[in-house]
GROMACS .gro file of C-alpha atoms in nm:
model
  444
    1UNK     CA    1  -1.679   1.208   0.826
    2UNK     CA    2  -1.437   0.884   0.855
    3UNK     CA    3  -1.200   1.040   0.634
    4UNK     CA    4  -1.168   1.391   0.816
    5UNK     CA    5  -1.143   1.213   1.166
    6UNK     CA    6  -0.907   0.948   1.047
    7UNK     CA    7  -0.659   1.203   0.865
    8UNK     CA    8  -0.618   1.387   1.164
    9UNK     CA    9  -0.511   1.034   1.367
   10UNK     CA   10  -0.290   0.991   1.130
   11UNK     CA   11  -0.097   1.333   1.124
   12UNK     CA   12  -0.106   1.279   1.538
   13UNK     CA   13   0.059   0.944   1.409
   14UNK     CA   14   0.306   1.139   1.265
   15UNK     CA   15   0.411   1.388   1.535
   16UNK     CA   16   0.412   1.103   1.810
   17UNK     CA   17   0.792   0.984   1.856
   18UNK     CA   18   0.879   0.668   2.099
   19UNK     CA   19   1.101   0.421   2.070
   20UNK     CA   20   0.979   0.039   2.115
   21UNK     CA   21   1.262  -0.245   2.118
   22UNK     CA   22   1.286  -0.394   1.804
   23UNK     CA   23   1.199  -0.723   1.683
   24UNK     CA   24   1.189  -0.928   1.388
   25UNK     CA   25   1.175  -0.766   1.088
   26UNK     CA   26   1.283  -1.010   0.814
   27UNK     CA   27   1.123  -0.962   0.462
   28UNK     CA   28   1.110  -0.580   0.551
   29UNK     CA   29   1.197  -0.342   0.242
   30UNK     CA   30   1.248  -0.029   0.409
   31UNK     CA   31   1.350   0.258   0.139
   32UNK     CA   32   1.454   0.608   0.282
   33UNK     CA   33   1.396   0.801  -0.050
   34UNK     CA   34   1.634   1.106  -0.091
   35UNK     CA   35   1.896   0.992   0.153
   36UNK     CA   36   2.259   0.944   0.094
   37UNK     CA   37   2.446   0.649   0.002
   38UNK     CA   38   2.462   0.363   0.249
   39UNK     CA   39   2.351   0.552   0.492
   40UNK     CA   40   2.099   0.366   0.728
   41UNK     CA   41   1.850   0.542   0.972
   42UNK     CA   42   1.589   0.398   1.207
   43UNK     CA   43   1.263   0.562   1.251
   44UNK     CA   44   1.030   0.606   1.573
   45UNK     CA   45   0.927   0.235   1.554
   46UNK     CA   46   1.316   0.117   1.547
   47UNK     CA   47   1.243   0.016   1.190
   48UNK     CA   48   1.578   0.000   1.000
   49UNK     CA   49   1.609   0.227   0.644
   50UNK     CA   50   1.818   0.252   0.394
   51UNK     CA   51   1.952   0.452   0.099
   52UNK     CA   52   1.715   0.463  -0.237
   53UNK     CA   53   2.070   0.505  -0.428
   54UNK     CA   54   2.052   0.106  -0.514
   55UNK     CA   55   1.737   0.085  -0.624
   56UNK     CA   56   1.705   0.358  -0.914
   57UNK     CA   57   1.863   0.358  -1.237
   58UNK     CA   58   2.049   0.670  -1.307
   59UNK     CA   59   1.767   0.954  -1.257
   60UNK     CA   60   1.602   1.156  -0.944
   61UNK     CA   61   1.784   1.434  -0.748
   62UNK     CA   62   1.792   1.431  -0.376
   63UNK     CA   63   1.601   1.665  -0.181
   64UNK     CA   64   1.507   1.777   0.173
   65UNK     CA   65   1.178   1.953   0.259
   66UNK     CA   66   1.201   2.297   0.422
   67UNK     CA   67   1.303   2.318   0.769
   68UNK     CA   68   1.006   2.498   0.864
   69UNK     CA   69   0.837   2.142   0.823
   70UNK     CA   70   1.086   1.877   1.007
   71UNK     CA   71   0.832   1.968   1.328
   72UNK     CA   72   0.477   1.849   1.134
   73UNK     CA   73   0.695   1.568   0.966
   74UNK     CA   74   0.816   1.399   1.314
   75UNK     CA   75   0.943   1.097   1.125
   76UNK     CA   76   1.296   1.122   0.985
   77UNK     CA   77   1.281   0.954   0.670
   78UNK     CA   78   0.978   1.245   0.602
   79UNK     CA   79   1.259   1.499   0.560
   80UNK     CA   80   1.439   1.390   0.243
   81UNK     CA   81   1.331   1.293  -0.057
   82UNK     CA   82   1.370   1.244  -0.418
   83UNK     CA   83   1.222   1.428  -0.718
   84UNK     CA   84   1.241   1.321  -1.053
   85UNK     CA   85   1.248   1.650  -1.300
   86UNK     CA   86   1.350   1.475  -1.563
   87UNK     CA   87   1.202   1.199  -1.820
   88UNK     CA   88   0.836   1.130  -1.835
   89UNK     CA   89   0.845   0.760  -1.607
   90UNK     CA   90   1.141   0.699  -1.366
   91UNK     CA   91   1.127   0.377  -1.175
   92UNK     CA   92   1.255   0.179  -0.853
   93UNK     CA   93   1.332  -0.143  -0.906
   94UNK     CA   94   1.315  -0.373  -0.615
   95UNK     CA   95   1.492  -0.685  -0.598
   96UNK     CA   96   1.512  -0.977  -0.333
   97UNK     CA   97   1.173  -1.048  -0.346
   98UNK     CA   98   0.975  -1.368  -0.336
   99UNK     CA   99   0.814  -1.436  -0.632
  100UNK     CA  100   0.446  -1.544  -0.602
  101UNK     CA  101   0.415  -1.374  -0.230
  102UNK     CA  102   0.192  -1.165  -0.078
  103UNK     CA  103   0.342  -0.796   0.017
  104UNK     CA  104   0.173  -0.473   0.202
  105UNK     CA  105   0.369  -0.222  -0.029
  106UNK     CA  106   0.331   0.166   0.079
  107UNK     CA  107   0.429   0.492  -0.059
  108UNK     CA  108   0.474   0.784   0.138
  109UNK     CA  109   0.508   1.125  -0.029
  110UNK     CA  110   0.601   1.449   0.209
  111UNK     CA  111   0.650   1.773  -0.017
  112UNK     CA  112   0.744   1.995   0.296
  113UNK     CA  113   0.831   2.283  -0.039
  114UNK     CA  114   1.104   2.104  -0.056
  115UNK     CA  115   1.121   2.281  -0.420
  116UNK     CA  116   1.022   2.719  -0.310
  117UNK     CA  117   0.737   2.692  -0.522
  118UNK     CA  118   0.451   2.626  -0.302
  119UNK     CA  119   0.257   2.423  -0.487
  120UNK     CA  120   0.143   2.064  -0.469
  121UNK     CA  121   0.195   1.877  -0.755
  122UNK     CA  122  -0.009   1.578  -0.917
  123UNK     CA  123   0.127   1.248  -1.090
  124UNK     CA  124   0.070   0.885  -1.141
  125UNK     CA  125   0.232   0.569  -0.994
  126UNK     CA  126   0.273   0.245  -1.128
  127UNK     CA  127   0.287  -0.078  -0.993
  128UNK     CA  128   0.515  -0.289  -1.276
  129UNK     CA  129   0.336  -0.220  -1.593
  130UNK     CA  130  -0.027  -0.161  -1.438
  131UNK     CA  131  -0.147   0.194  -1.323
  132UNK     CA  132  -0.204   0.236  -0.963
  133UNK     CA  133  -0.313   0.558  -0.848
  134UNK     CA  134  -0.301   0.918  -0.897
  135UNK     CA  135  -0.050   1.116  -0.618
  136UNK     CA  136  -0.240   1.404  -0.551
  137UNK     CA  137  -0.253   1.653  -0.212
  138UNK     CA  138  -0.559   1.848  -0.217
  139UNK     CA  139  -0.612   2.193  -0.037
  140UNK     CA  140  -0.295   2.329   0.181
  141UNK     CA  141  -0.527   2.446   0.461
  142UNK     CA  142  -0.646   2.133   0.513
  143UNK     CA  143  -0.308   1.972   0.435
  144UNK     CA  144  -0.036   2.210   0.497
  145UNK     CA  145   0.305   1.987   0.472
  146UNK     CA  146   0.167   1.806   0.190
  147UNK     CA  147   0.117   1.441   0.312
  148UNK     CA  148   0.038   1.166   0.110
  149UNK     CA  149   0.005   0.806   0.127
  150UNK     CA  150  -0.069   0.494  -0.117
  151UNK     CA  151  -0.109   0.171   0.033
  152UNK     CA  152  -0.206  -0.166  -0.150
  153UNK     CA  153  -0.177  -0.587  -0.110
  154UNK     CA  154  -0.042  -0.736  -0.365
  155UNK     CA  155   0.092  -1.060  -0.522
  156UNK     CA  156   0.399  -1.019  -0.660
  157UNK     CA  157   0.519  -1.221  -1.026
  158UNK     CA  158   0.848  -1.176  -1.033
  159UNK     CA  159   1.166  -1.166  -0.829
  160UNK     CA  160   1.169  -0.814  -0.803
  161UNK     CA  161   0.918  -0.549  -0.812
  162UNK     CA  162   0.896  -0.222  -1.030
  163UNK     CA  163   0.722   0.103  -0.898
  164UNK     CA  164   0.728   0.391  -1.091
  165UNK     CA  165   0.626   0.739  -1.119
  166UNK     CA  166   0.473   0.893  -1.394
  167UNK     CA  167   0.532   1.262  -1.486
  168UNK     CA  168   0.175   1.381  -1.629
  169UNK     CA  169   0.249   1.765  -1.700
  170UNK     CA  170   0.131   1.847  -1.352
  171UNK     CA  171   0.420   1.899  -1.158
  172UNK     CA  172   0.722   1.710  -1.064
  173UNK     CA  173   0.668   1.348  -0.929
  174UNK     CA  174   0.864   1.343  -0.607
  175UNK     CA  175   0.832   0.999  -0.332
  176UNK     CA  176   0.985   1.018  -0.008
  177UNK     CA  177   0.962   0.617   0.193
  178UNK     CA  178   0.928   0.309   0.026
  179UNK     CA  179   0.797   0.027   0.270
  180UNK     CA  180   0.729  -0.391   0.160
  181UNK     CA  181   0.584  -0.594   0.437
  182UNK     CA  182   0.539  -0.964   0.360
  183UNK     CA  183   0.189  -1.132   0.420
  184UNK     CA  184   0.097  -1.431   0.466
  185UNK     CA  185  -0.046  -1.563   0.144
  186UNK     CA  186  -0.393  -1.677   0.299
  187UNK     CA  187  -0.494  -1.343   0.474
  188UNK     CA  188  -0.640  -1.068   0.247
  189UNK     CA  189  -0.738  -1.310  -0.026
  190UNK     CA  190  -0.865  -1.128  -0.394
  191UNK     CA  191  -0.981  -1.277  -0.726
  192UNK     CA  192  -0.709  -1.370  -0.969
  193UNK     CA  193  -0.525  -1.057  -1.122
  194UNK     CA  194  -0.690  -0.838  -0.815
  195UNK     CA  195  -0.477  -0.592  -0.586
  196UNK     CA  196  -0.649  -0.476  -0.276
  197UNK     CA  197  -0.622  -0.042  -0.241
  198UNK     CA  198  -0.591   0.041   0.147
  199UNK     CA  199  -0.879   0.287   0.295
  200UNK     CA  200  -0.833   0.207   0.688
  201UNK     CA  201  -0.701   0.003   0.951
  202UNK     CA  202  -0.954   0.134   1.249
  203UNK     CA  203  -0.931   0.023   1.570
  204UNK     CA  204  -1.303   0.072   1.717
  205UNK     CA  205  -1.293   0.211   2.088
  206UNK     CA  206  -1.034   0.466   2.194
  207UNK     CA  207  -0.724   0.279   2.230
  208UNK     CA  208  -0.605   0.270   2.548
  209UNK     CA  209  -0.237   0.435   2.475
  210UNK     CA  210  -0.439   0.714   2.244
  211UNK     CA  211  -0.196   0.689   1.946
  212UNK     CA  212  -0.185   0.490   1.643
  213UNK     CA  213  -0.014   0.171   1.626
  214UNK     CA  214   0.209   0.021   1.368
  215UNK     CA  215   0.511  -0.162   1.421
  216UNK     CA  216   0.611  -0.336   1.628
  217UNK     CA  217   0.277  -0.359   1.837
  218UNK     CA  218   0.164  -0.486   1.450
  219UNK     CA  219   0.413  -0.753   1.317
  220UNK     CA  220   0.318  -0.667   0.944
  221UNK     CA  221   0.364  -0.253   1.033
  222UNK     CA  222  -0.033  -0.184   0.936
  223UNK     CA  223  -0.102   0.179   1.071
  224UNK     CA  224  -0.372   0.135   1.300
  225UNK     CA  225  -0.600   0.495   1.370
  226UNK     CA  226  -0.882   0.477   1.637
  227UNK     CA  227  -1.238   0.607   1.590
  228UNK     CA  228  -1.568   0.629   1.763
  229UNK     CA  229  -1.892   0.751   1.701
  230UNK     CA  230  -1.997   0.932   2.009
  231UNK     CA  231  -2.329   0.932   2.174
  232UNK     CA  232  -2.383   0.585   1.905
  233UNK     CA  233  -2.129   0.346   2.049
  234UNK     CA  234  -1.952   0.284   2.388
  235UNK     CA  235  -1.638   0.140   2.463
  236UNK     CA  236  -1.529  -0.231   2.595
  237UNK     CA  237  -1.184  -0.231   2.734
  238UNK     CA  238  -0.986  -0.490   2.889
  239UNK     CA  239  -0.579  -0.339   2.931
  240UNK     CA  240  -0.564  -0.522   3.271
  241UNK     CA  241  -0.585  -0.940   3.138
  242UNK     CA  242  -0.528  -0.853   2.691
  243UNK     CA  243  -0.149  -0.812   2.651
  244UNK     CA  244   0.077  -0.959   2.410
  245UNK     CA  245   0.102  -1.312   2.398
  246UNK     CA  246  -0.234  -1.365   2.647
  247UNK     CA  247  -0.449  -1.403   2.357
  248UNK     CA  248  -0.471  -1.657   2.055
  249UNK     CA  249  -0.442  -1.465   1.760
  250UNK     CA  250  -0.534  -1.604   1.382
  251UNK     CA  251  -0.287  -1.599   1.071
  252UNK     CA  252  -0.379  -1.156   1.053
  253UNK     CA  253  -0.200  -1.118   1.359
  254UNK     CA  254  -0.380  -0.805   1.520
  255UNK     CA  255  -0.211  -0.624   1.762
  256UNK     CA  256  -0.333  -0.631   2.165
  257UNK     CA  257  -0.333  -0.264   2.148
  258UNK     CA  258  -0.604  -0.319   1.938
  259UNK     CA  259  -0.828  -0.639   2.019
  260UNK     CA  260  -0.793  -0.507   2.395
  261UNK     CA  261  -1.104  -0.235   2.316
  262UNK     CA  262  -1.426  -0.285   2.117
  263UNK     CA  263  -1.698  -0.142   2.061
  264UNK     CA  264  -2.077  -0.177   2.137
  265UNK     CA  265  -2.423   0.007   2.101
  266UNK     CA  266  -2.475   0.271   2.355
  267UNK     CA  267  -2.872   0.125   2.380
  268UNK     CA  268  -2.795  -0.197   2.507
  269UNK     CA  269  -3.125  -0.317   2.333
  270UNK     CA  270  -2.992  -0.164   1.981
  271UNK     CA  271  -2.820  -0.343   1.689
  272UNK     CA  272  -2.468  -0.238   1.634
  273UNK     CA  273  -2.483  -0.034   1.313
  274UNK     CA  274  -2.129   0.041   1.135
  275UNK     CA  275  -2.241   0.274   0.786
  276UNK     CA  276  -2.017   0.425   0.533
  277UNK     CA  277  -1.924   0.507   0.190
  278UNK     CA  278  -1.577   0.619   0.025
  279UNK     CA  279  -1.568   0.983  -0.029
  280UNK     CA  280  -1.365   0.912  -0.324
  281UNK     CA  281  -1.455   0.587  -0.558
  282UNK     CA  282  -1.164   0.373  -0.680
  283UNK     CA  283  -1.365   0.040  -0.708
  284UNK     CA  284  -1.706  -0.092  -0.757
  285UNK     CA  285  -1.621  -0.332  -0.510
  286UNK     CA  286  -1.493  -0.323  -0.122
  287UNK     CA  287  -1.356  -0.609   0.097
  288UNK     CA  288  -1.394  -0.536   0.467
  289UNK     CA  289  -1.252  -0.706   0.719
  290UNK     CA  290  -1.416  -0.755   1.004
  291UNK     CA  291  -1.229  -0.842   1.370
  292UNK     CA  292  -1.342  -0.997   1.662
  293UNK     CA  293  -1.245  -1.102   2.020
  294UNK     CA  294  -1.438  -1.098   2.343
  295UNK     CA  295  -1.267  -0.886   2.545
  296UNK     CA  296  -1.452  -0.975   2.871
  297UNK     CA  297  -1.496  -1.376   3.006
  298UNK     CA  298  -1.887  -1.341   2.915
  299UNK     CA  299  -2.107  -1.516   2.619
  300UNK     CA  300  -2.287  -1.291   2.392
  301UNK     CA  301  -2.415  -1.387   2.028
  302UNK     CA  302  -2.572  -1.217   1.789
  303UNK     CA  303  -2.638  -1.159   1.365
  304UNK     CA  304  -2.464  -1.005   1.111
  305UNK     CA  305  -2.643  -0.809   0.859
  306UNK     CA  306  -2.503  -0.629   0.531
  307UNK     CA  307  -2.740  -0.430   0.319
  308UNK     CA  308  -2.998  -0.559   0.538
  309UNK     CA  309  -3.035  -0.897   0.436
  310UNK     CA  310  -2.897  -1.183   0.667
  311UNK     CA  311  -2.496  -1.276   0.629
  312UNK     CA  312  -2.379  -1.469   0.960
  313UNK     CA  313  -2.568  -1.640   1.201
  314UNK     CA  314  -2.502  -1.715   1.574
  315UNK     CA  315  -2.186  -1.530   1.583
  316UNK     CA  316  -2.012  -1.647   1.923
  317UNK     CA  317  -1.683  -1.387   1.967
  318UNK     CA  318  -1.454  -1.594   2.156
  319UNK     CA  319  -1.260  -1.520   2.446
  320UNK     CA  320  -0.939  -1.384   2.403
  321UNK     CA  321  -0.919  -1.565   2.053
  322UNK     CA  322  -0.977  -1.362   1.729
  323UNK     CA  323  -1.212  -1.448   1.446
  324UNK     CA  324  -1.174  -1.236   1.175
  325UNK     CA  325  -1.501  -1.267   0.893
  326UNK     CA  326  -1.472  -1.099   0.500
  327UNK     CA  327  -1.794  -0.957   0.374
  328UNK     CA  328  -1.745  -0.808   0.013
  329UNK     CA  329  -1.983  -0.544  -0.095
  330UNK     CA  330  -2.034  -0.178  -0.234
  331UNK     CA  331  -2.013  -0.021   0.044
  332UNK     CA  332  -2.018  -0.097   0.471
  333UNK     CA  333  -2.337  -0.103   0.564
  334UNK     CA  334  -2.357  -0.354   0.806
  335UNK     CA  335  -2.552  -0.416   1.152
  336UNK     CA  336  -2.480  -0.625   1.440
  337UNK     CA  337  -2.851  -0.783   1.595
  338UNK     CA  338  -2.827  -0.989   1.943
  339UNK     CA  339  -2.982  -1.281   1.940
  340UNK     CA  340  -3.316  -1.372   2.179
  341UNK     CA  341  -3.053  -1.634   2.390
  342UNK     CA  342  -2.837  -1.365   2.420
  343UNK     CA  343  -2.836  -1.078   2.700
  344UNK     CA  344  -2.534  -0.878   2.584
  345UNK     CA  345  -2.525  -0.650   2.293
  346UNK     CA  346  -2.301  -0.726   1.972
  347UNK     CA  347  -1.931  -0.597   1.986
  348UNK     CA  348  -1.654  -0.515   1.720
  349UNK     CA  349  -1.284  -0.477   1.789
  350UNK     CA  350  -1.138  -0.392   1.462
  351UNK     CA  351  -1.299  -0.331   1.093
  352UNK     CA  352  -1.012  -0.315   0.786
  353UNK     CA  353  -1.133  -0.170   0.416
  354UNK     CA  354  -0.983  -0.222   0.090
  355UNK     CA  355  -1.107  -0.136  -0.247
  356UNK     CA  356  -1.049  -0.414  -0.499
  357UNK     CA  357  -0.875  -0.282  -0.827
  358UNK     CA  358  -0.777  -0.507  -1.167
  359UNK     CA  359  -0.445  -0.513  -1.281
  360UNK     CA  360  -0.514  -0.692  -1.630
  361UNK     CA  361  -0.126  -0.602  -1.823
  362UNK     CA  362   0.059  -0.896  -1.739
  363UNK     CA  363   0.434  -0.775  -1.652
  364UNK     CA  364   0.687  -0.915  -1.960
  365UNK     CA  365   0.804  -1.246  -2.020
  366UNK     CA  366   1.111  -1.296  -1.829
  367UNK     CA  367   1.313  -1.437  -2.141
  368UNK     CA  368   1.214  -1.135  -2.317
  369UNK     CA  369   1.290  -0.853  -1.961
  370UNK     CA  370   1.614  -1.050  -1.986
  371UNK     CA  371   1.730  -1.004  -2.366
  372UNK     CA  372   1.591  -0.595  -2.384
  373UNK     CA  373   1.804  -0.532  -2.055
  374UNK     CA  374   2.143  -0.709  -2.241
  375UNK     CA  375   2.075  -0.453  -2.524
  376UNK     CA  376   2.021  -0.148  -2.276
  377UNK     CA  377   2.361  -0.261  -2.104
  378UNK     CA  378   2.528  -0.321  -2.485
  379UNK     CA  379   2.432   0.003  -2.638
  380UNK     CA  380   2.461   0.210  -2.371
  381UNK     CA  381   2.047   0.232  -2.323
  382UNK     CA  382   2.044   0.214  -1.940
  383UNK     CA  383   2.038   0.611  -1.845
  384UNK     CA  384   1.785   0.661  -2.106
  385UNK     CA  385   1.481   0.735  -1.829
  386UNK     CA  386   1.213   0.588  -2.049
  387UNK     CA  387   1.405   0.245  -2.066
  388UNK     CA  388   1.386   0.226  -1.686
  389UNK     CA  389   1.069  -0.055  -1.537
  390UNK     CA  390   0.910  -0.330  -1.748
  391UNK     CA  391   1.037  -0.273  -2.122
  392UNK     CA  392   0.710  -0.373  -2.262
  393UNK     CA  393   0.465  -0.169  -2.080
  394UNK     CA  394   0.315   0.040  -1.977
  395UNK     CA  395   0.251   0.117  -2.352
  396UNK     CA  396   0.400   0.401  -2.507
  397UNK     CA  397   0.719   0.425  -2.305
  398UNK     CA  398   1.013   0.215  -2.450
  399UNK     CA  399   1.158   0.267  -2.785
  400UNK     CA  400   1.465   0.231  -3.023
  401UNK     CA  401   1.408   0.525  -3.237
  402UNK     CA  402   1.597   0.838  -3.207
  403UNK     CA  403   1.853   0.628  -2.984
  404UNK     CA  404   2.156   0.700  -3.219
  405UNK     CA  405   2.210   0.290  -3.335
  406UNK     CA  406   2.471   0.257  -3.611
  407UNK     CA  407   2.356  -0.143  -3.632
  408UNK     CA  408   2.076  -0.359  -3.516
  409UNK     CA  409   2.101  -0.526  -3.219
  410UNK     CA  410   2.001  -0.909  -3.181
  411UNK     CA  411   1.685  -0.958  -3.104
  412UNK     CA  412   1.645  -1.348  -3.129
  413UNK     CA  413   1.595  -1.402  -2.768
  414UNK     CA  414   1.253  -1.206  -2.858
  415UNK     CA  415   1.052  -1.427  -2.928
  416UNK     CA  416   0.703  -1.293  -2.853
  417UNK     CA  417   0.749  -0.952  -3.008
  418UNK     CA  418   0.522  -0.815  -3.218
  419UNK     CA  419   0.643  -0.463  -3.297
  420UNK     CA  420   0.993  -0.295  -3.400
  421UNK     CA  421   1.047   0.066  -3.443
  422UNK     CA  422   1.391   0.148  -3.573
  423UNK     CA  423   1.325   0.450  -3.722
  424UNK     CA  424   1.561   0.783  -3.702
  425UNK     CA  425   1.851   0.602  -3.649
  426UNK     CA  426   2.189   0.582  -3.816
  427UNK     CA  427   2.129   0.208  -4.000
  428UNK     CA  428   2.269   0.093  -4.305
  429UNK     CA  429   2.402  -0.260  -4.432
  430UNK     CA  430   2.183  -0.558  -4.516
  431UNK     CA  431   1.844  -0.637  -4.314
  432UNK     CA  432   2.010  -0.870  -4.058
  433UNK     CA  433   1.924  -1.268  -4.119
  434UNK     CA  434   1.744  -1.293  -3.753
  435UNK     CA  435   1.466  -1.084  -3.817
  436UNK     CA  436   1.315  -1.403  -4.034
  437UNK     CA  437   1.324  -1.588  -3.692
  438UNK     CA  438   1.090  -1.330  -3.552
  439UNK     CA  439   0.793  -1.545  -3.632
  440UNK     CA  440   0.534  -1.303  -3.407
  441UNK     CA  441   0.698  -0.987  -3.557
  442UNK     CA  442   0.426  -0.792  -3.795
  443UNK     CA  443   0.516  -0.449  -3.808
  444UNK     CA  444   0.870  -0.370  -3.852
   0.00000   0.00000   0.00000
């Protein structure tokens, strides 16, 4: 039921056009996919785009969805895009970025038949060498344009980032936005080598402008959609004393928009009860965040329970100050119990889910990124569309045979590889003297 509700938010996201001032958006990466060179667009939230030209290799072809669907896709950078026909991976490469941060990266694929043929296509993306998820768009009834989103947290290991799509004989992979948004390193915290998968930013309580926020009412652009379970919960609003900048906030930085409303139980005397589980599984293990902030100058405390067994005691929301608590677990099923001192009932302002997914390939040695690209550049390699991302992963897609070499290039700099296929090429002369100083090579 979350899912249904919350996908129709979001589409009334996407038809809602207003322009805020802009702020501060340094560390933004804001990728208008499809669009021509250095050109530069802003979109409802006075977010500045670019171009995608500088940040693909040589492949893709622009597109533009039809014109029947600019109206359903309000947001400009929804109307172009850029498929990739040819090649099985084709890859973005994203530079300028701070190696060992934190970044909200998000995809945003409108298919708008850009193409005639009326049908939604299915792919993969990857994040550097490491599978992410499979692009998929489900029933056109329910989904007419063809909307889709990815969204993940993740810490990046390099200087630049790869994302790449992955043709899997299902249609043409096709991505239309391209959005970073740097975190701060201790919010949204996963075990070593974990990525956190977005499900929902929900802001409990109708919000009190009745459309989704993102930036700049959210510094780090998350897309906030409301929800409430009528006849269950009631609303707590407070629009008159909660604006920006009268409330402490913590190092998540809600917006007001949000931590203005909460919710509570509609039976005073009840516990809070929040239940759910994903439609679709993409981890055994969820981390929800949950929000707080008293939104009227009273006292209330109560318990948290998850899975019925006791988690926090004598929670205390305070006043116009947020306290955000993690509980990791299988699914949400978590209730809020007052305590006997208290004579209000529990509250919520805000509840964030994220499924927790493994990304065990390492990305390649930079010594060894840095020697494959000199012999792309040397022999000419670079427009070959399975040379493009990490050379060394994901498995299968970077090779030297059938690449038309007349002589072996160098690989000395190489010093951790293990494998050499030189086959079907146009090699003769002596075996060069380097090879010997391979000392990890066993199957050449």
């Amino acid at each position: 039921m979350w899912r249904t509700i919350l996908n129709v938010a979001f589409l009334a996201f996407l038809v809602h056009a207003v322009v805020l001032q802009a702020r501060d958006q340094s560390g933004f990466i804001s990728i208008d996919c499809g669009a021509p060179a250095m050109s530069n667009s802003t979109d409802w939230t006075d977010i500045q785009y670019v171009s995608d030209v500088g940040f693909i290799i040589s492949s893709g072809v622009p597109k533009s969805v039809k014109s029947d669907f600019t109206t359903l896709f309000k947001q400009q950078q929804l109307w172009t895009l850029r498929n990739f026909p040819k090649g099985r991976r084709n890859c973005y490469k994203i530079n300028n970025i701070t190696m060992g941060s934190k970044y909200l990266i998000r995809l945003e694929f409108s298919y708008g038949n850009y193409d005639g043929l009326n049908t939604f296509p299915v792919f993969d993306v990857y994040l550097g060498v490491n599978k992410w998820d499979t692009v998929s768009f489900g029933a056109a009834n329910s989904n007419p344009g063809g909307y889709s989103i990815r969204e993940i947290i993740h810490i990046v290991s390099q200087e630049y980032i790869n994302i790449c799509l992955v043709n899997t004989g299902l249609g043409t992979p096709f991505i239309s936005i391209i959005d970073l948004r740097p975190l701060k390193n201790d919010t949204y915290s996963a075990p070593p080598g974990g990525s956190l998968v977005t499900y929902y930013h929900v802001n409990l309580g109708y919000p009190y402008n009745n459309y989704s926020n993102r930036y700049e009412d959210d510094p780090y652009d998350r897309s906030w959609i409301y929800y409430i379970q009528q006849g269950e919960w009631v609303q707590l609003n407070n629009s008159s004393t909660i604006t920006a900048g009268t409330f402490s906030q913590n190092d998540y930085q809600l917006p007001e928009a949000v931590m203005r409303t909460a919710i509570t139980p509609a039976n005073a005397s009840d516990p809070l009860k929040i239940n759910w589980r994903p439609q679709v599984t993409i981890s055994d293990e969820y981390y929800i965040y949950m929000h707080f902030m008293e939104v009227n100058n009273q006292t209330r405390e109560f318990n948290i329970f998850v899975d019925g067994k006791p988690f926090y005691e004598n929670l205390v929301p305070p006043y116009l100050s947020t306290k955000t608590i993690t509980v990791v677990s299988n699914a949400i099923n978590i209730s809020f119990h007052k305590t006997s001192r208290s004579t209000l009932p529990p509250i919520i302002n805000a509840i964030e889910v994220y499924g927790l997914i493994q990304f065990y390939q390492s990305d390649t040695f930079q010594a060894d990124v840095d020697a494959i690209t000199r012999i792309q550049s040397v022999y000419g390699l670079t427009t070959r569309e399975e040379w493009q991302g990490d050379p060394c992963g994901p498995a299968g897609y970077t090779n030297l045979f059938f690449t038309g070499l007349t002589g072996v290039p160098s690989f000395s700099h190489l010093t951790v590889l293990e494998t050499l296929d030189l086959s079907n090429n146009d090699l003769n002369g002596q075996v060069p003297e380097f090879l010997s100083q391979l000392q990890n090579l066993k199957i050449l």
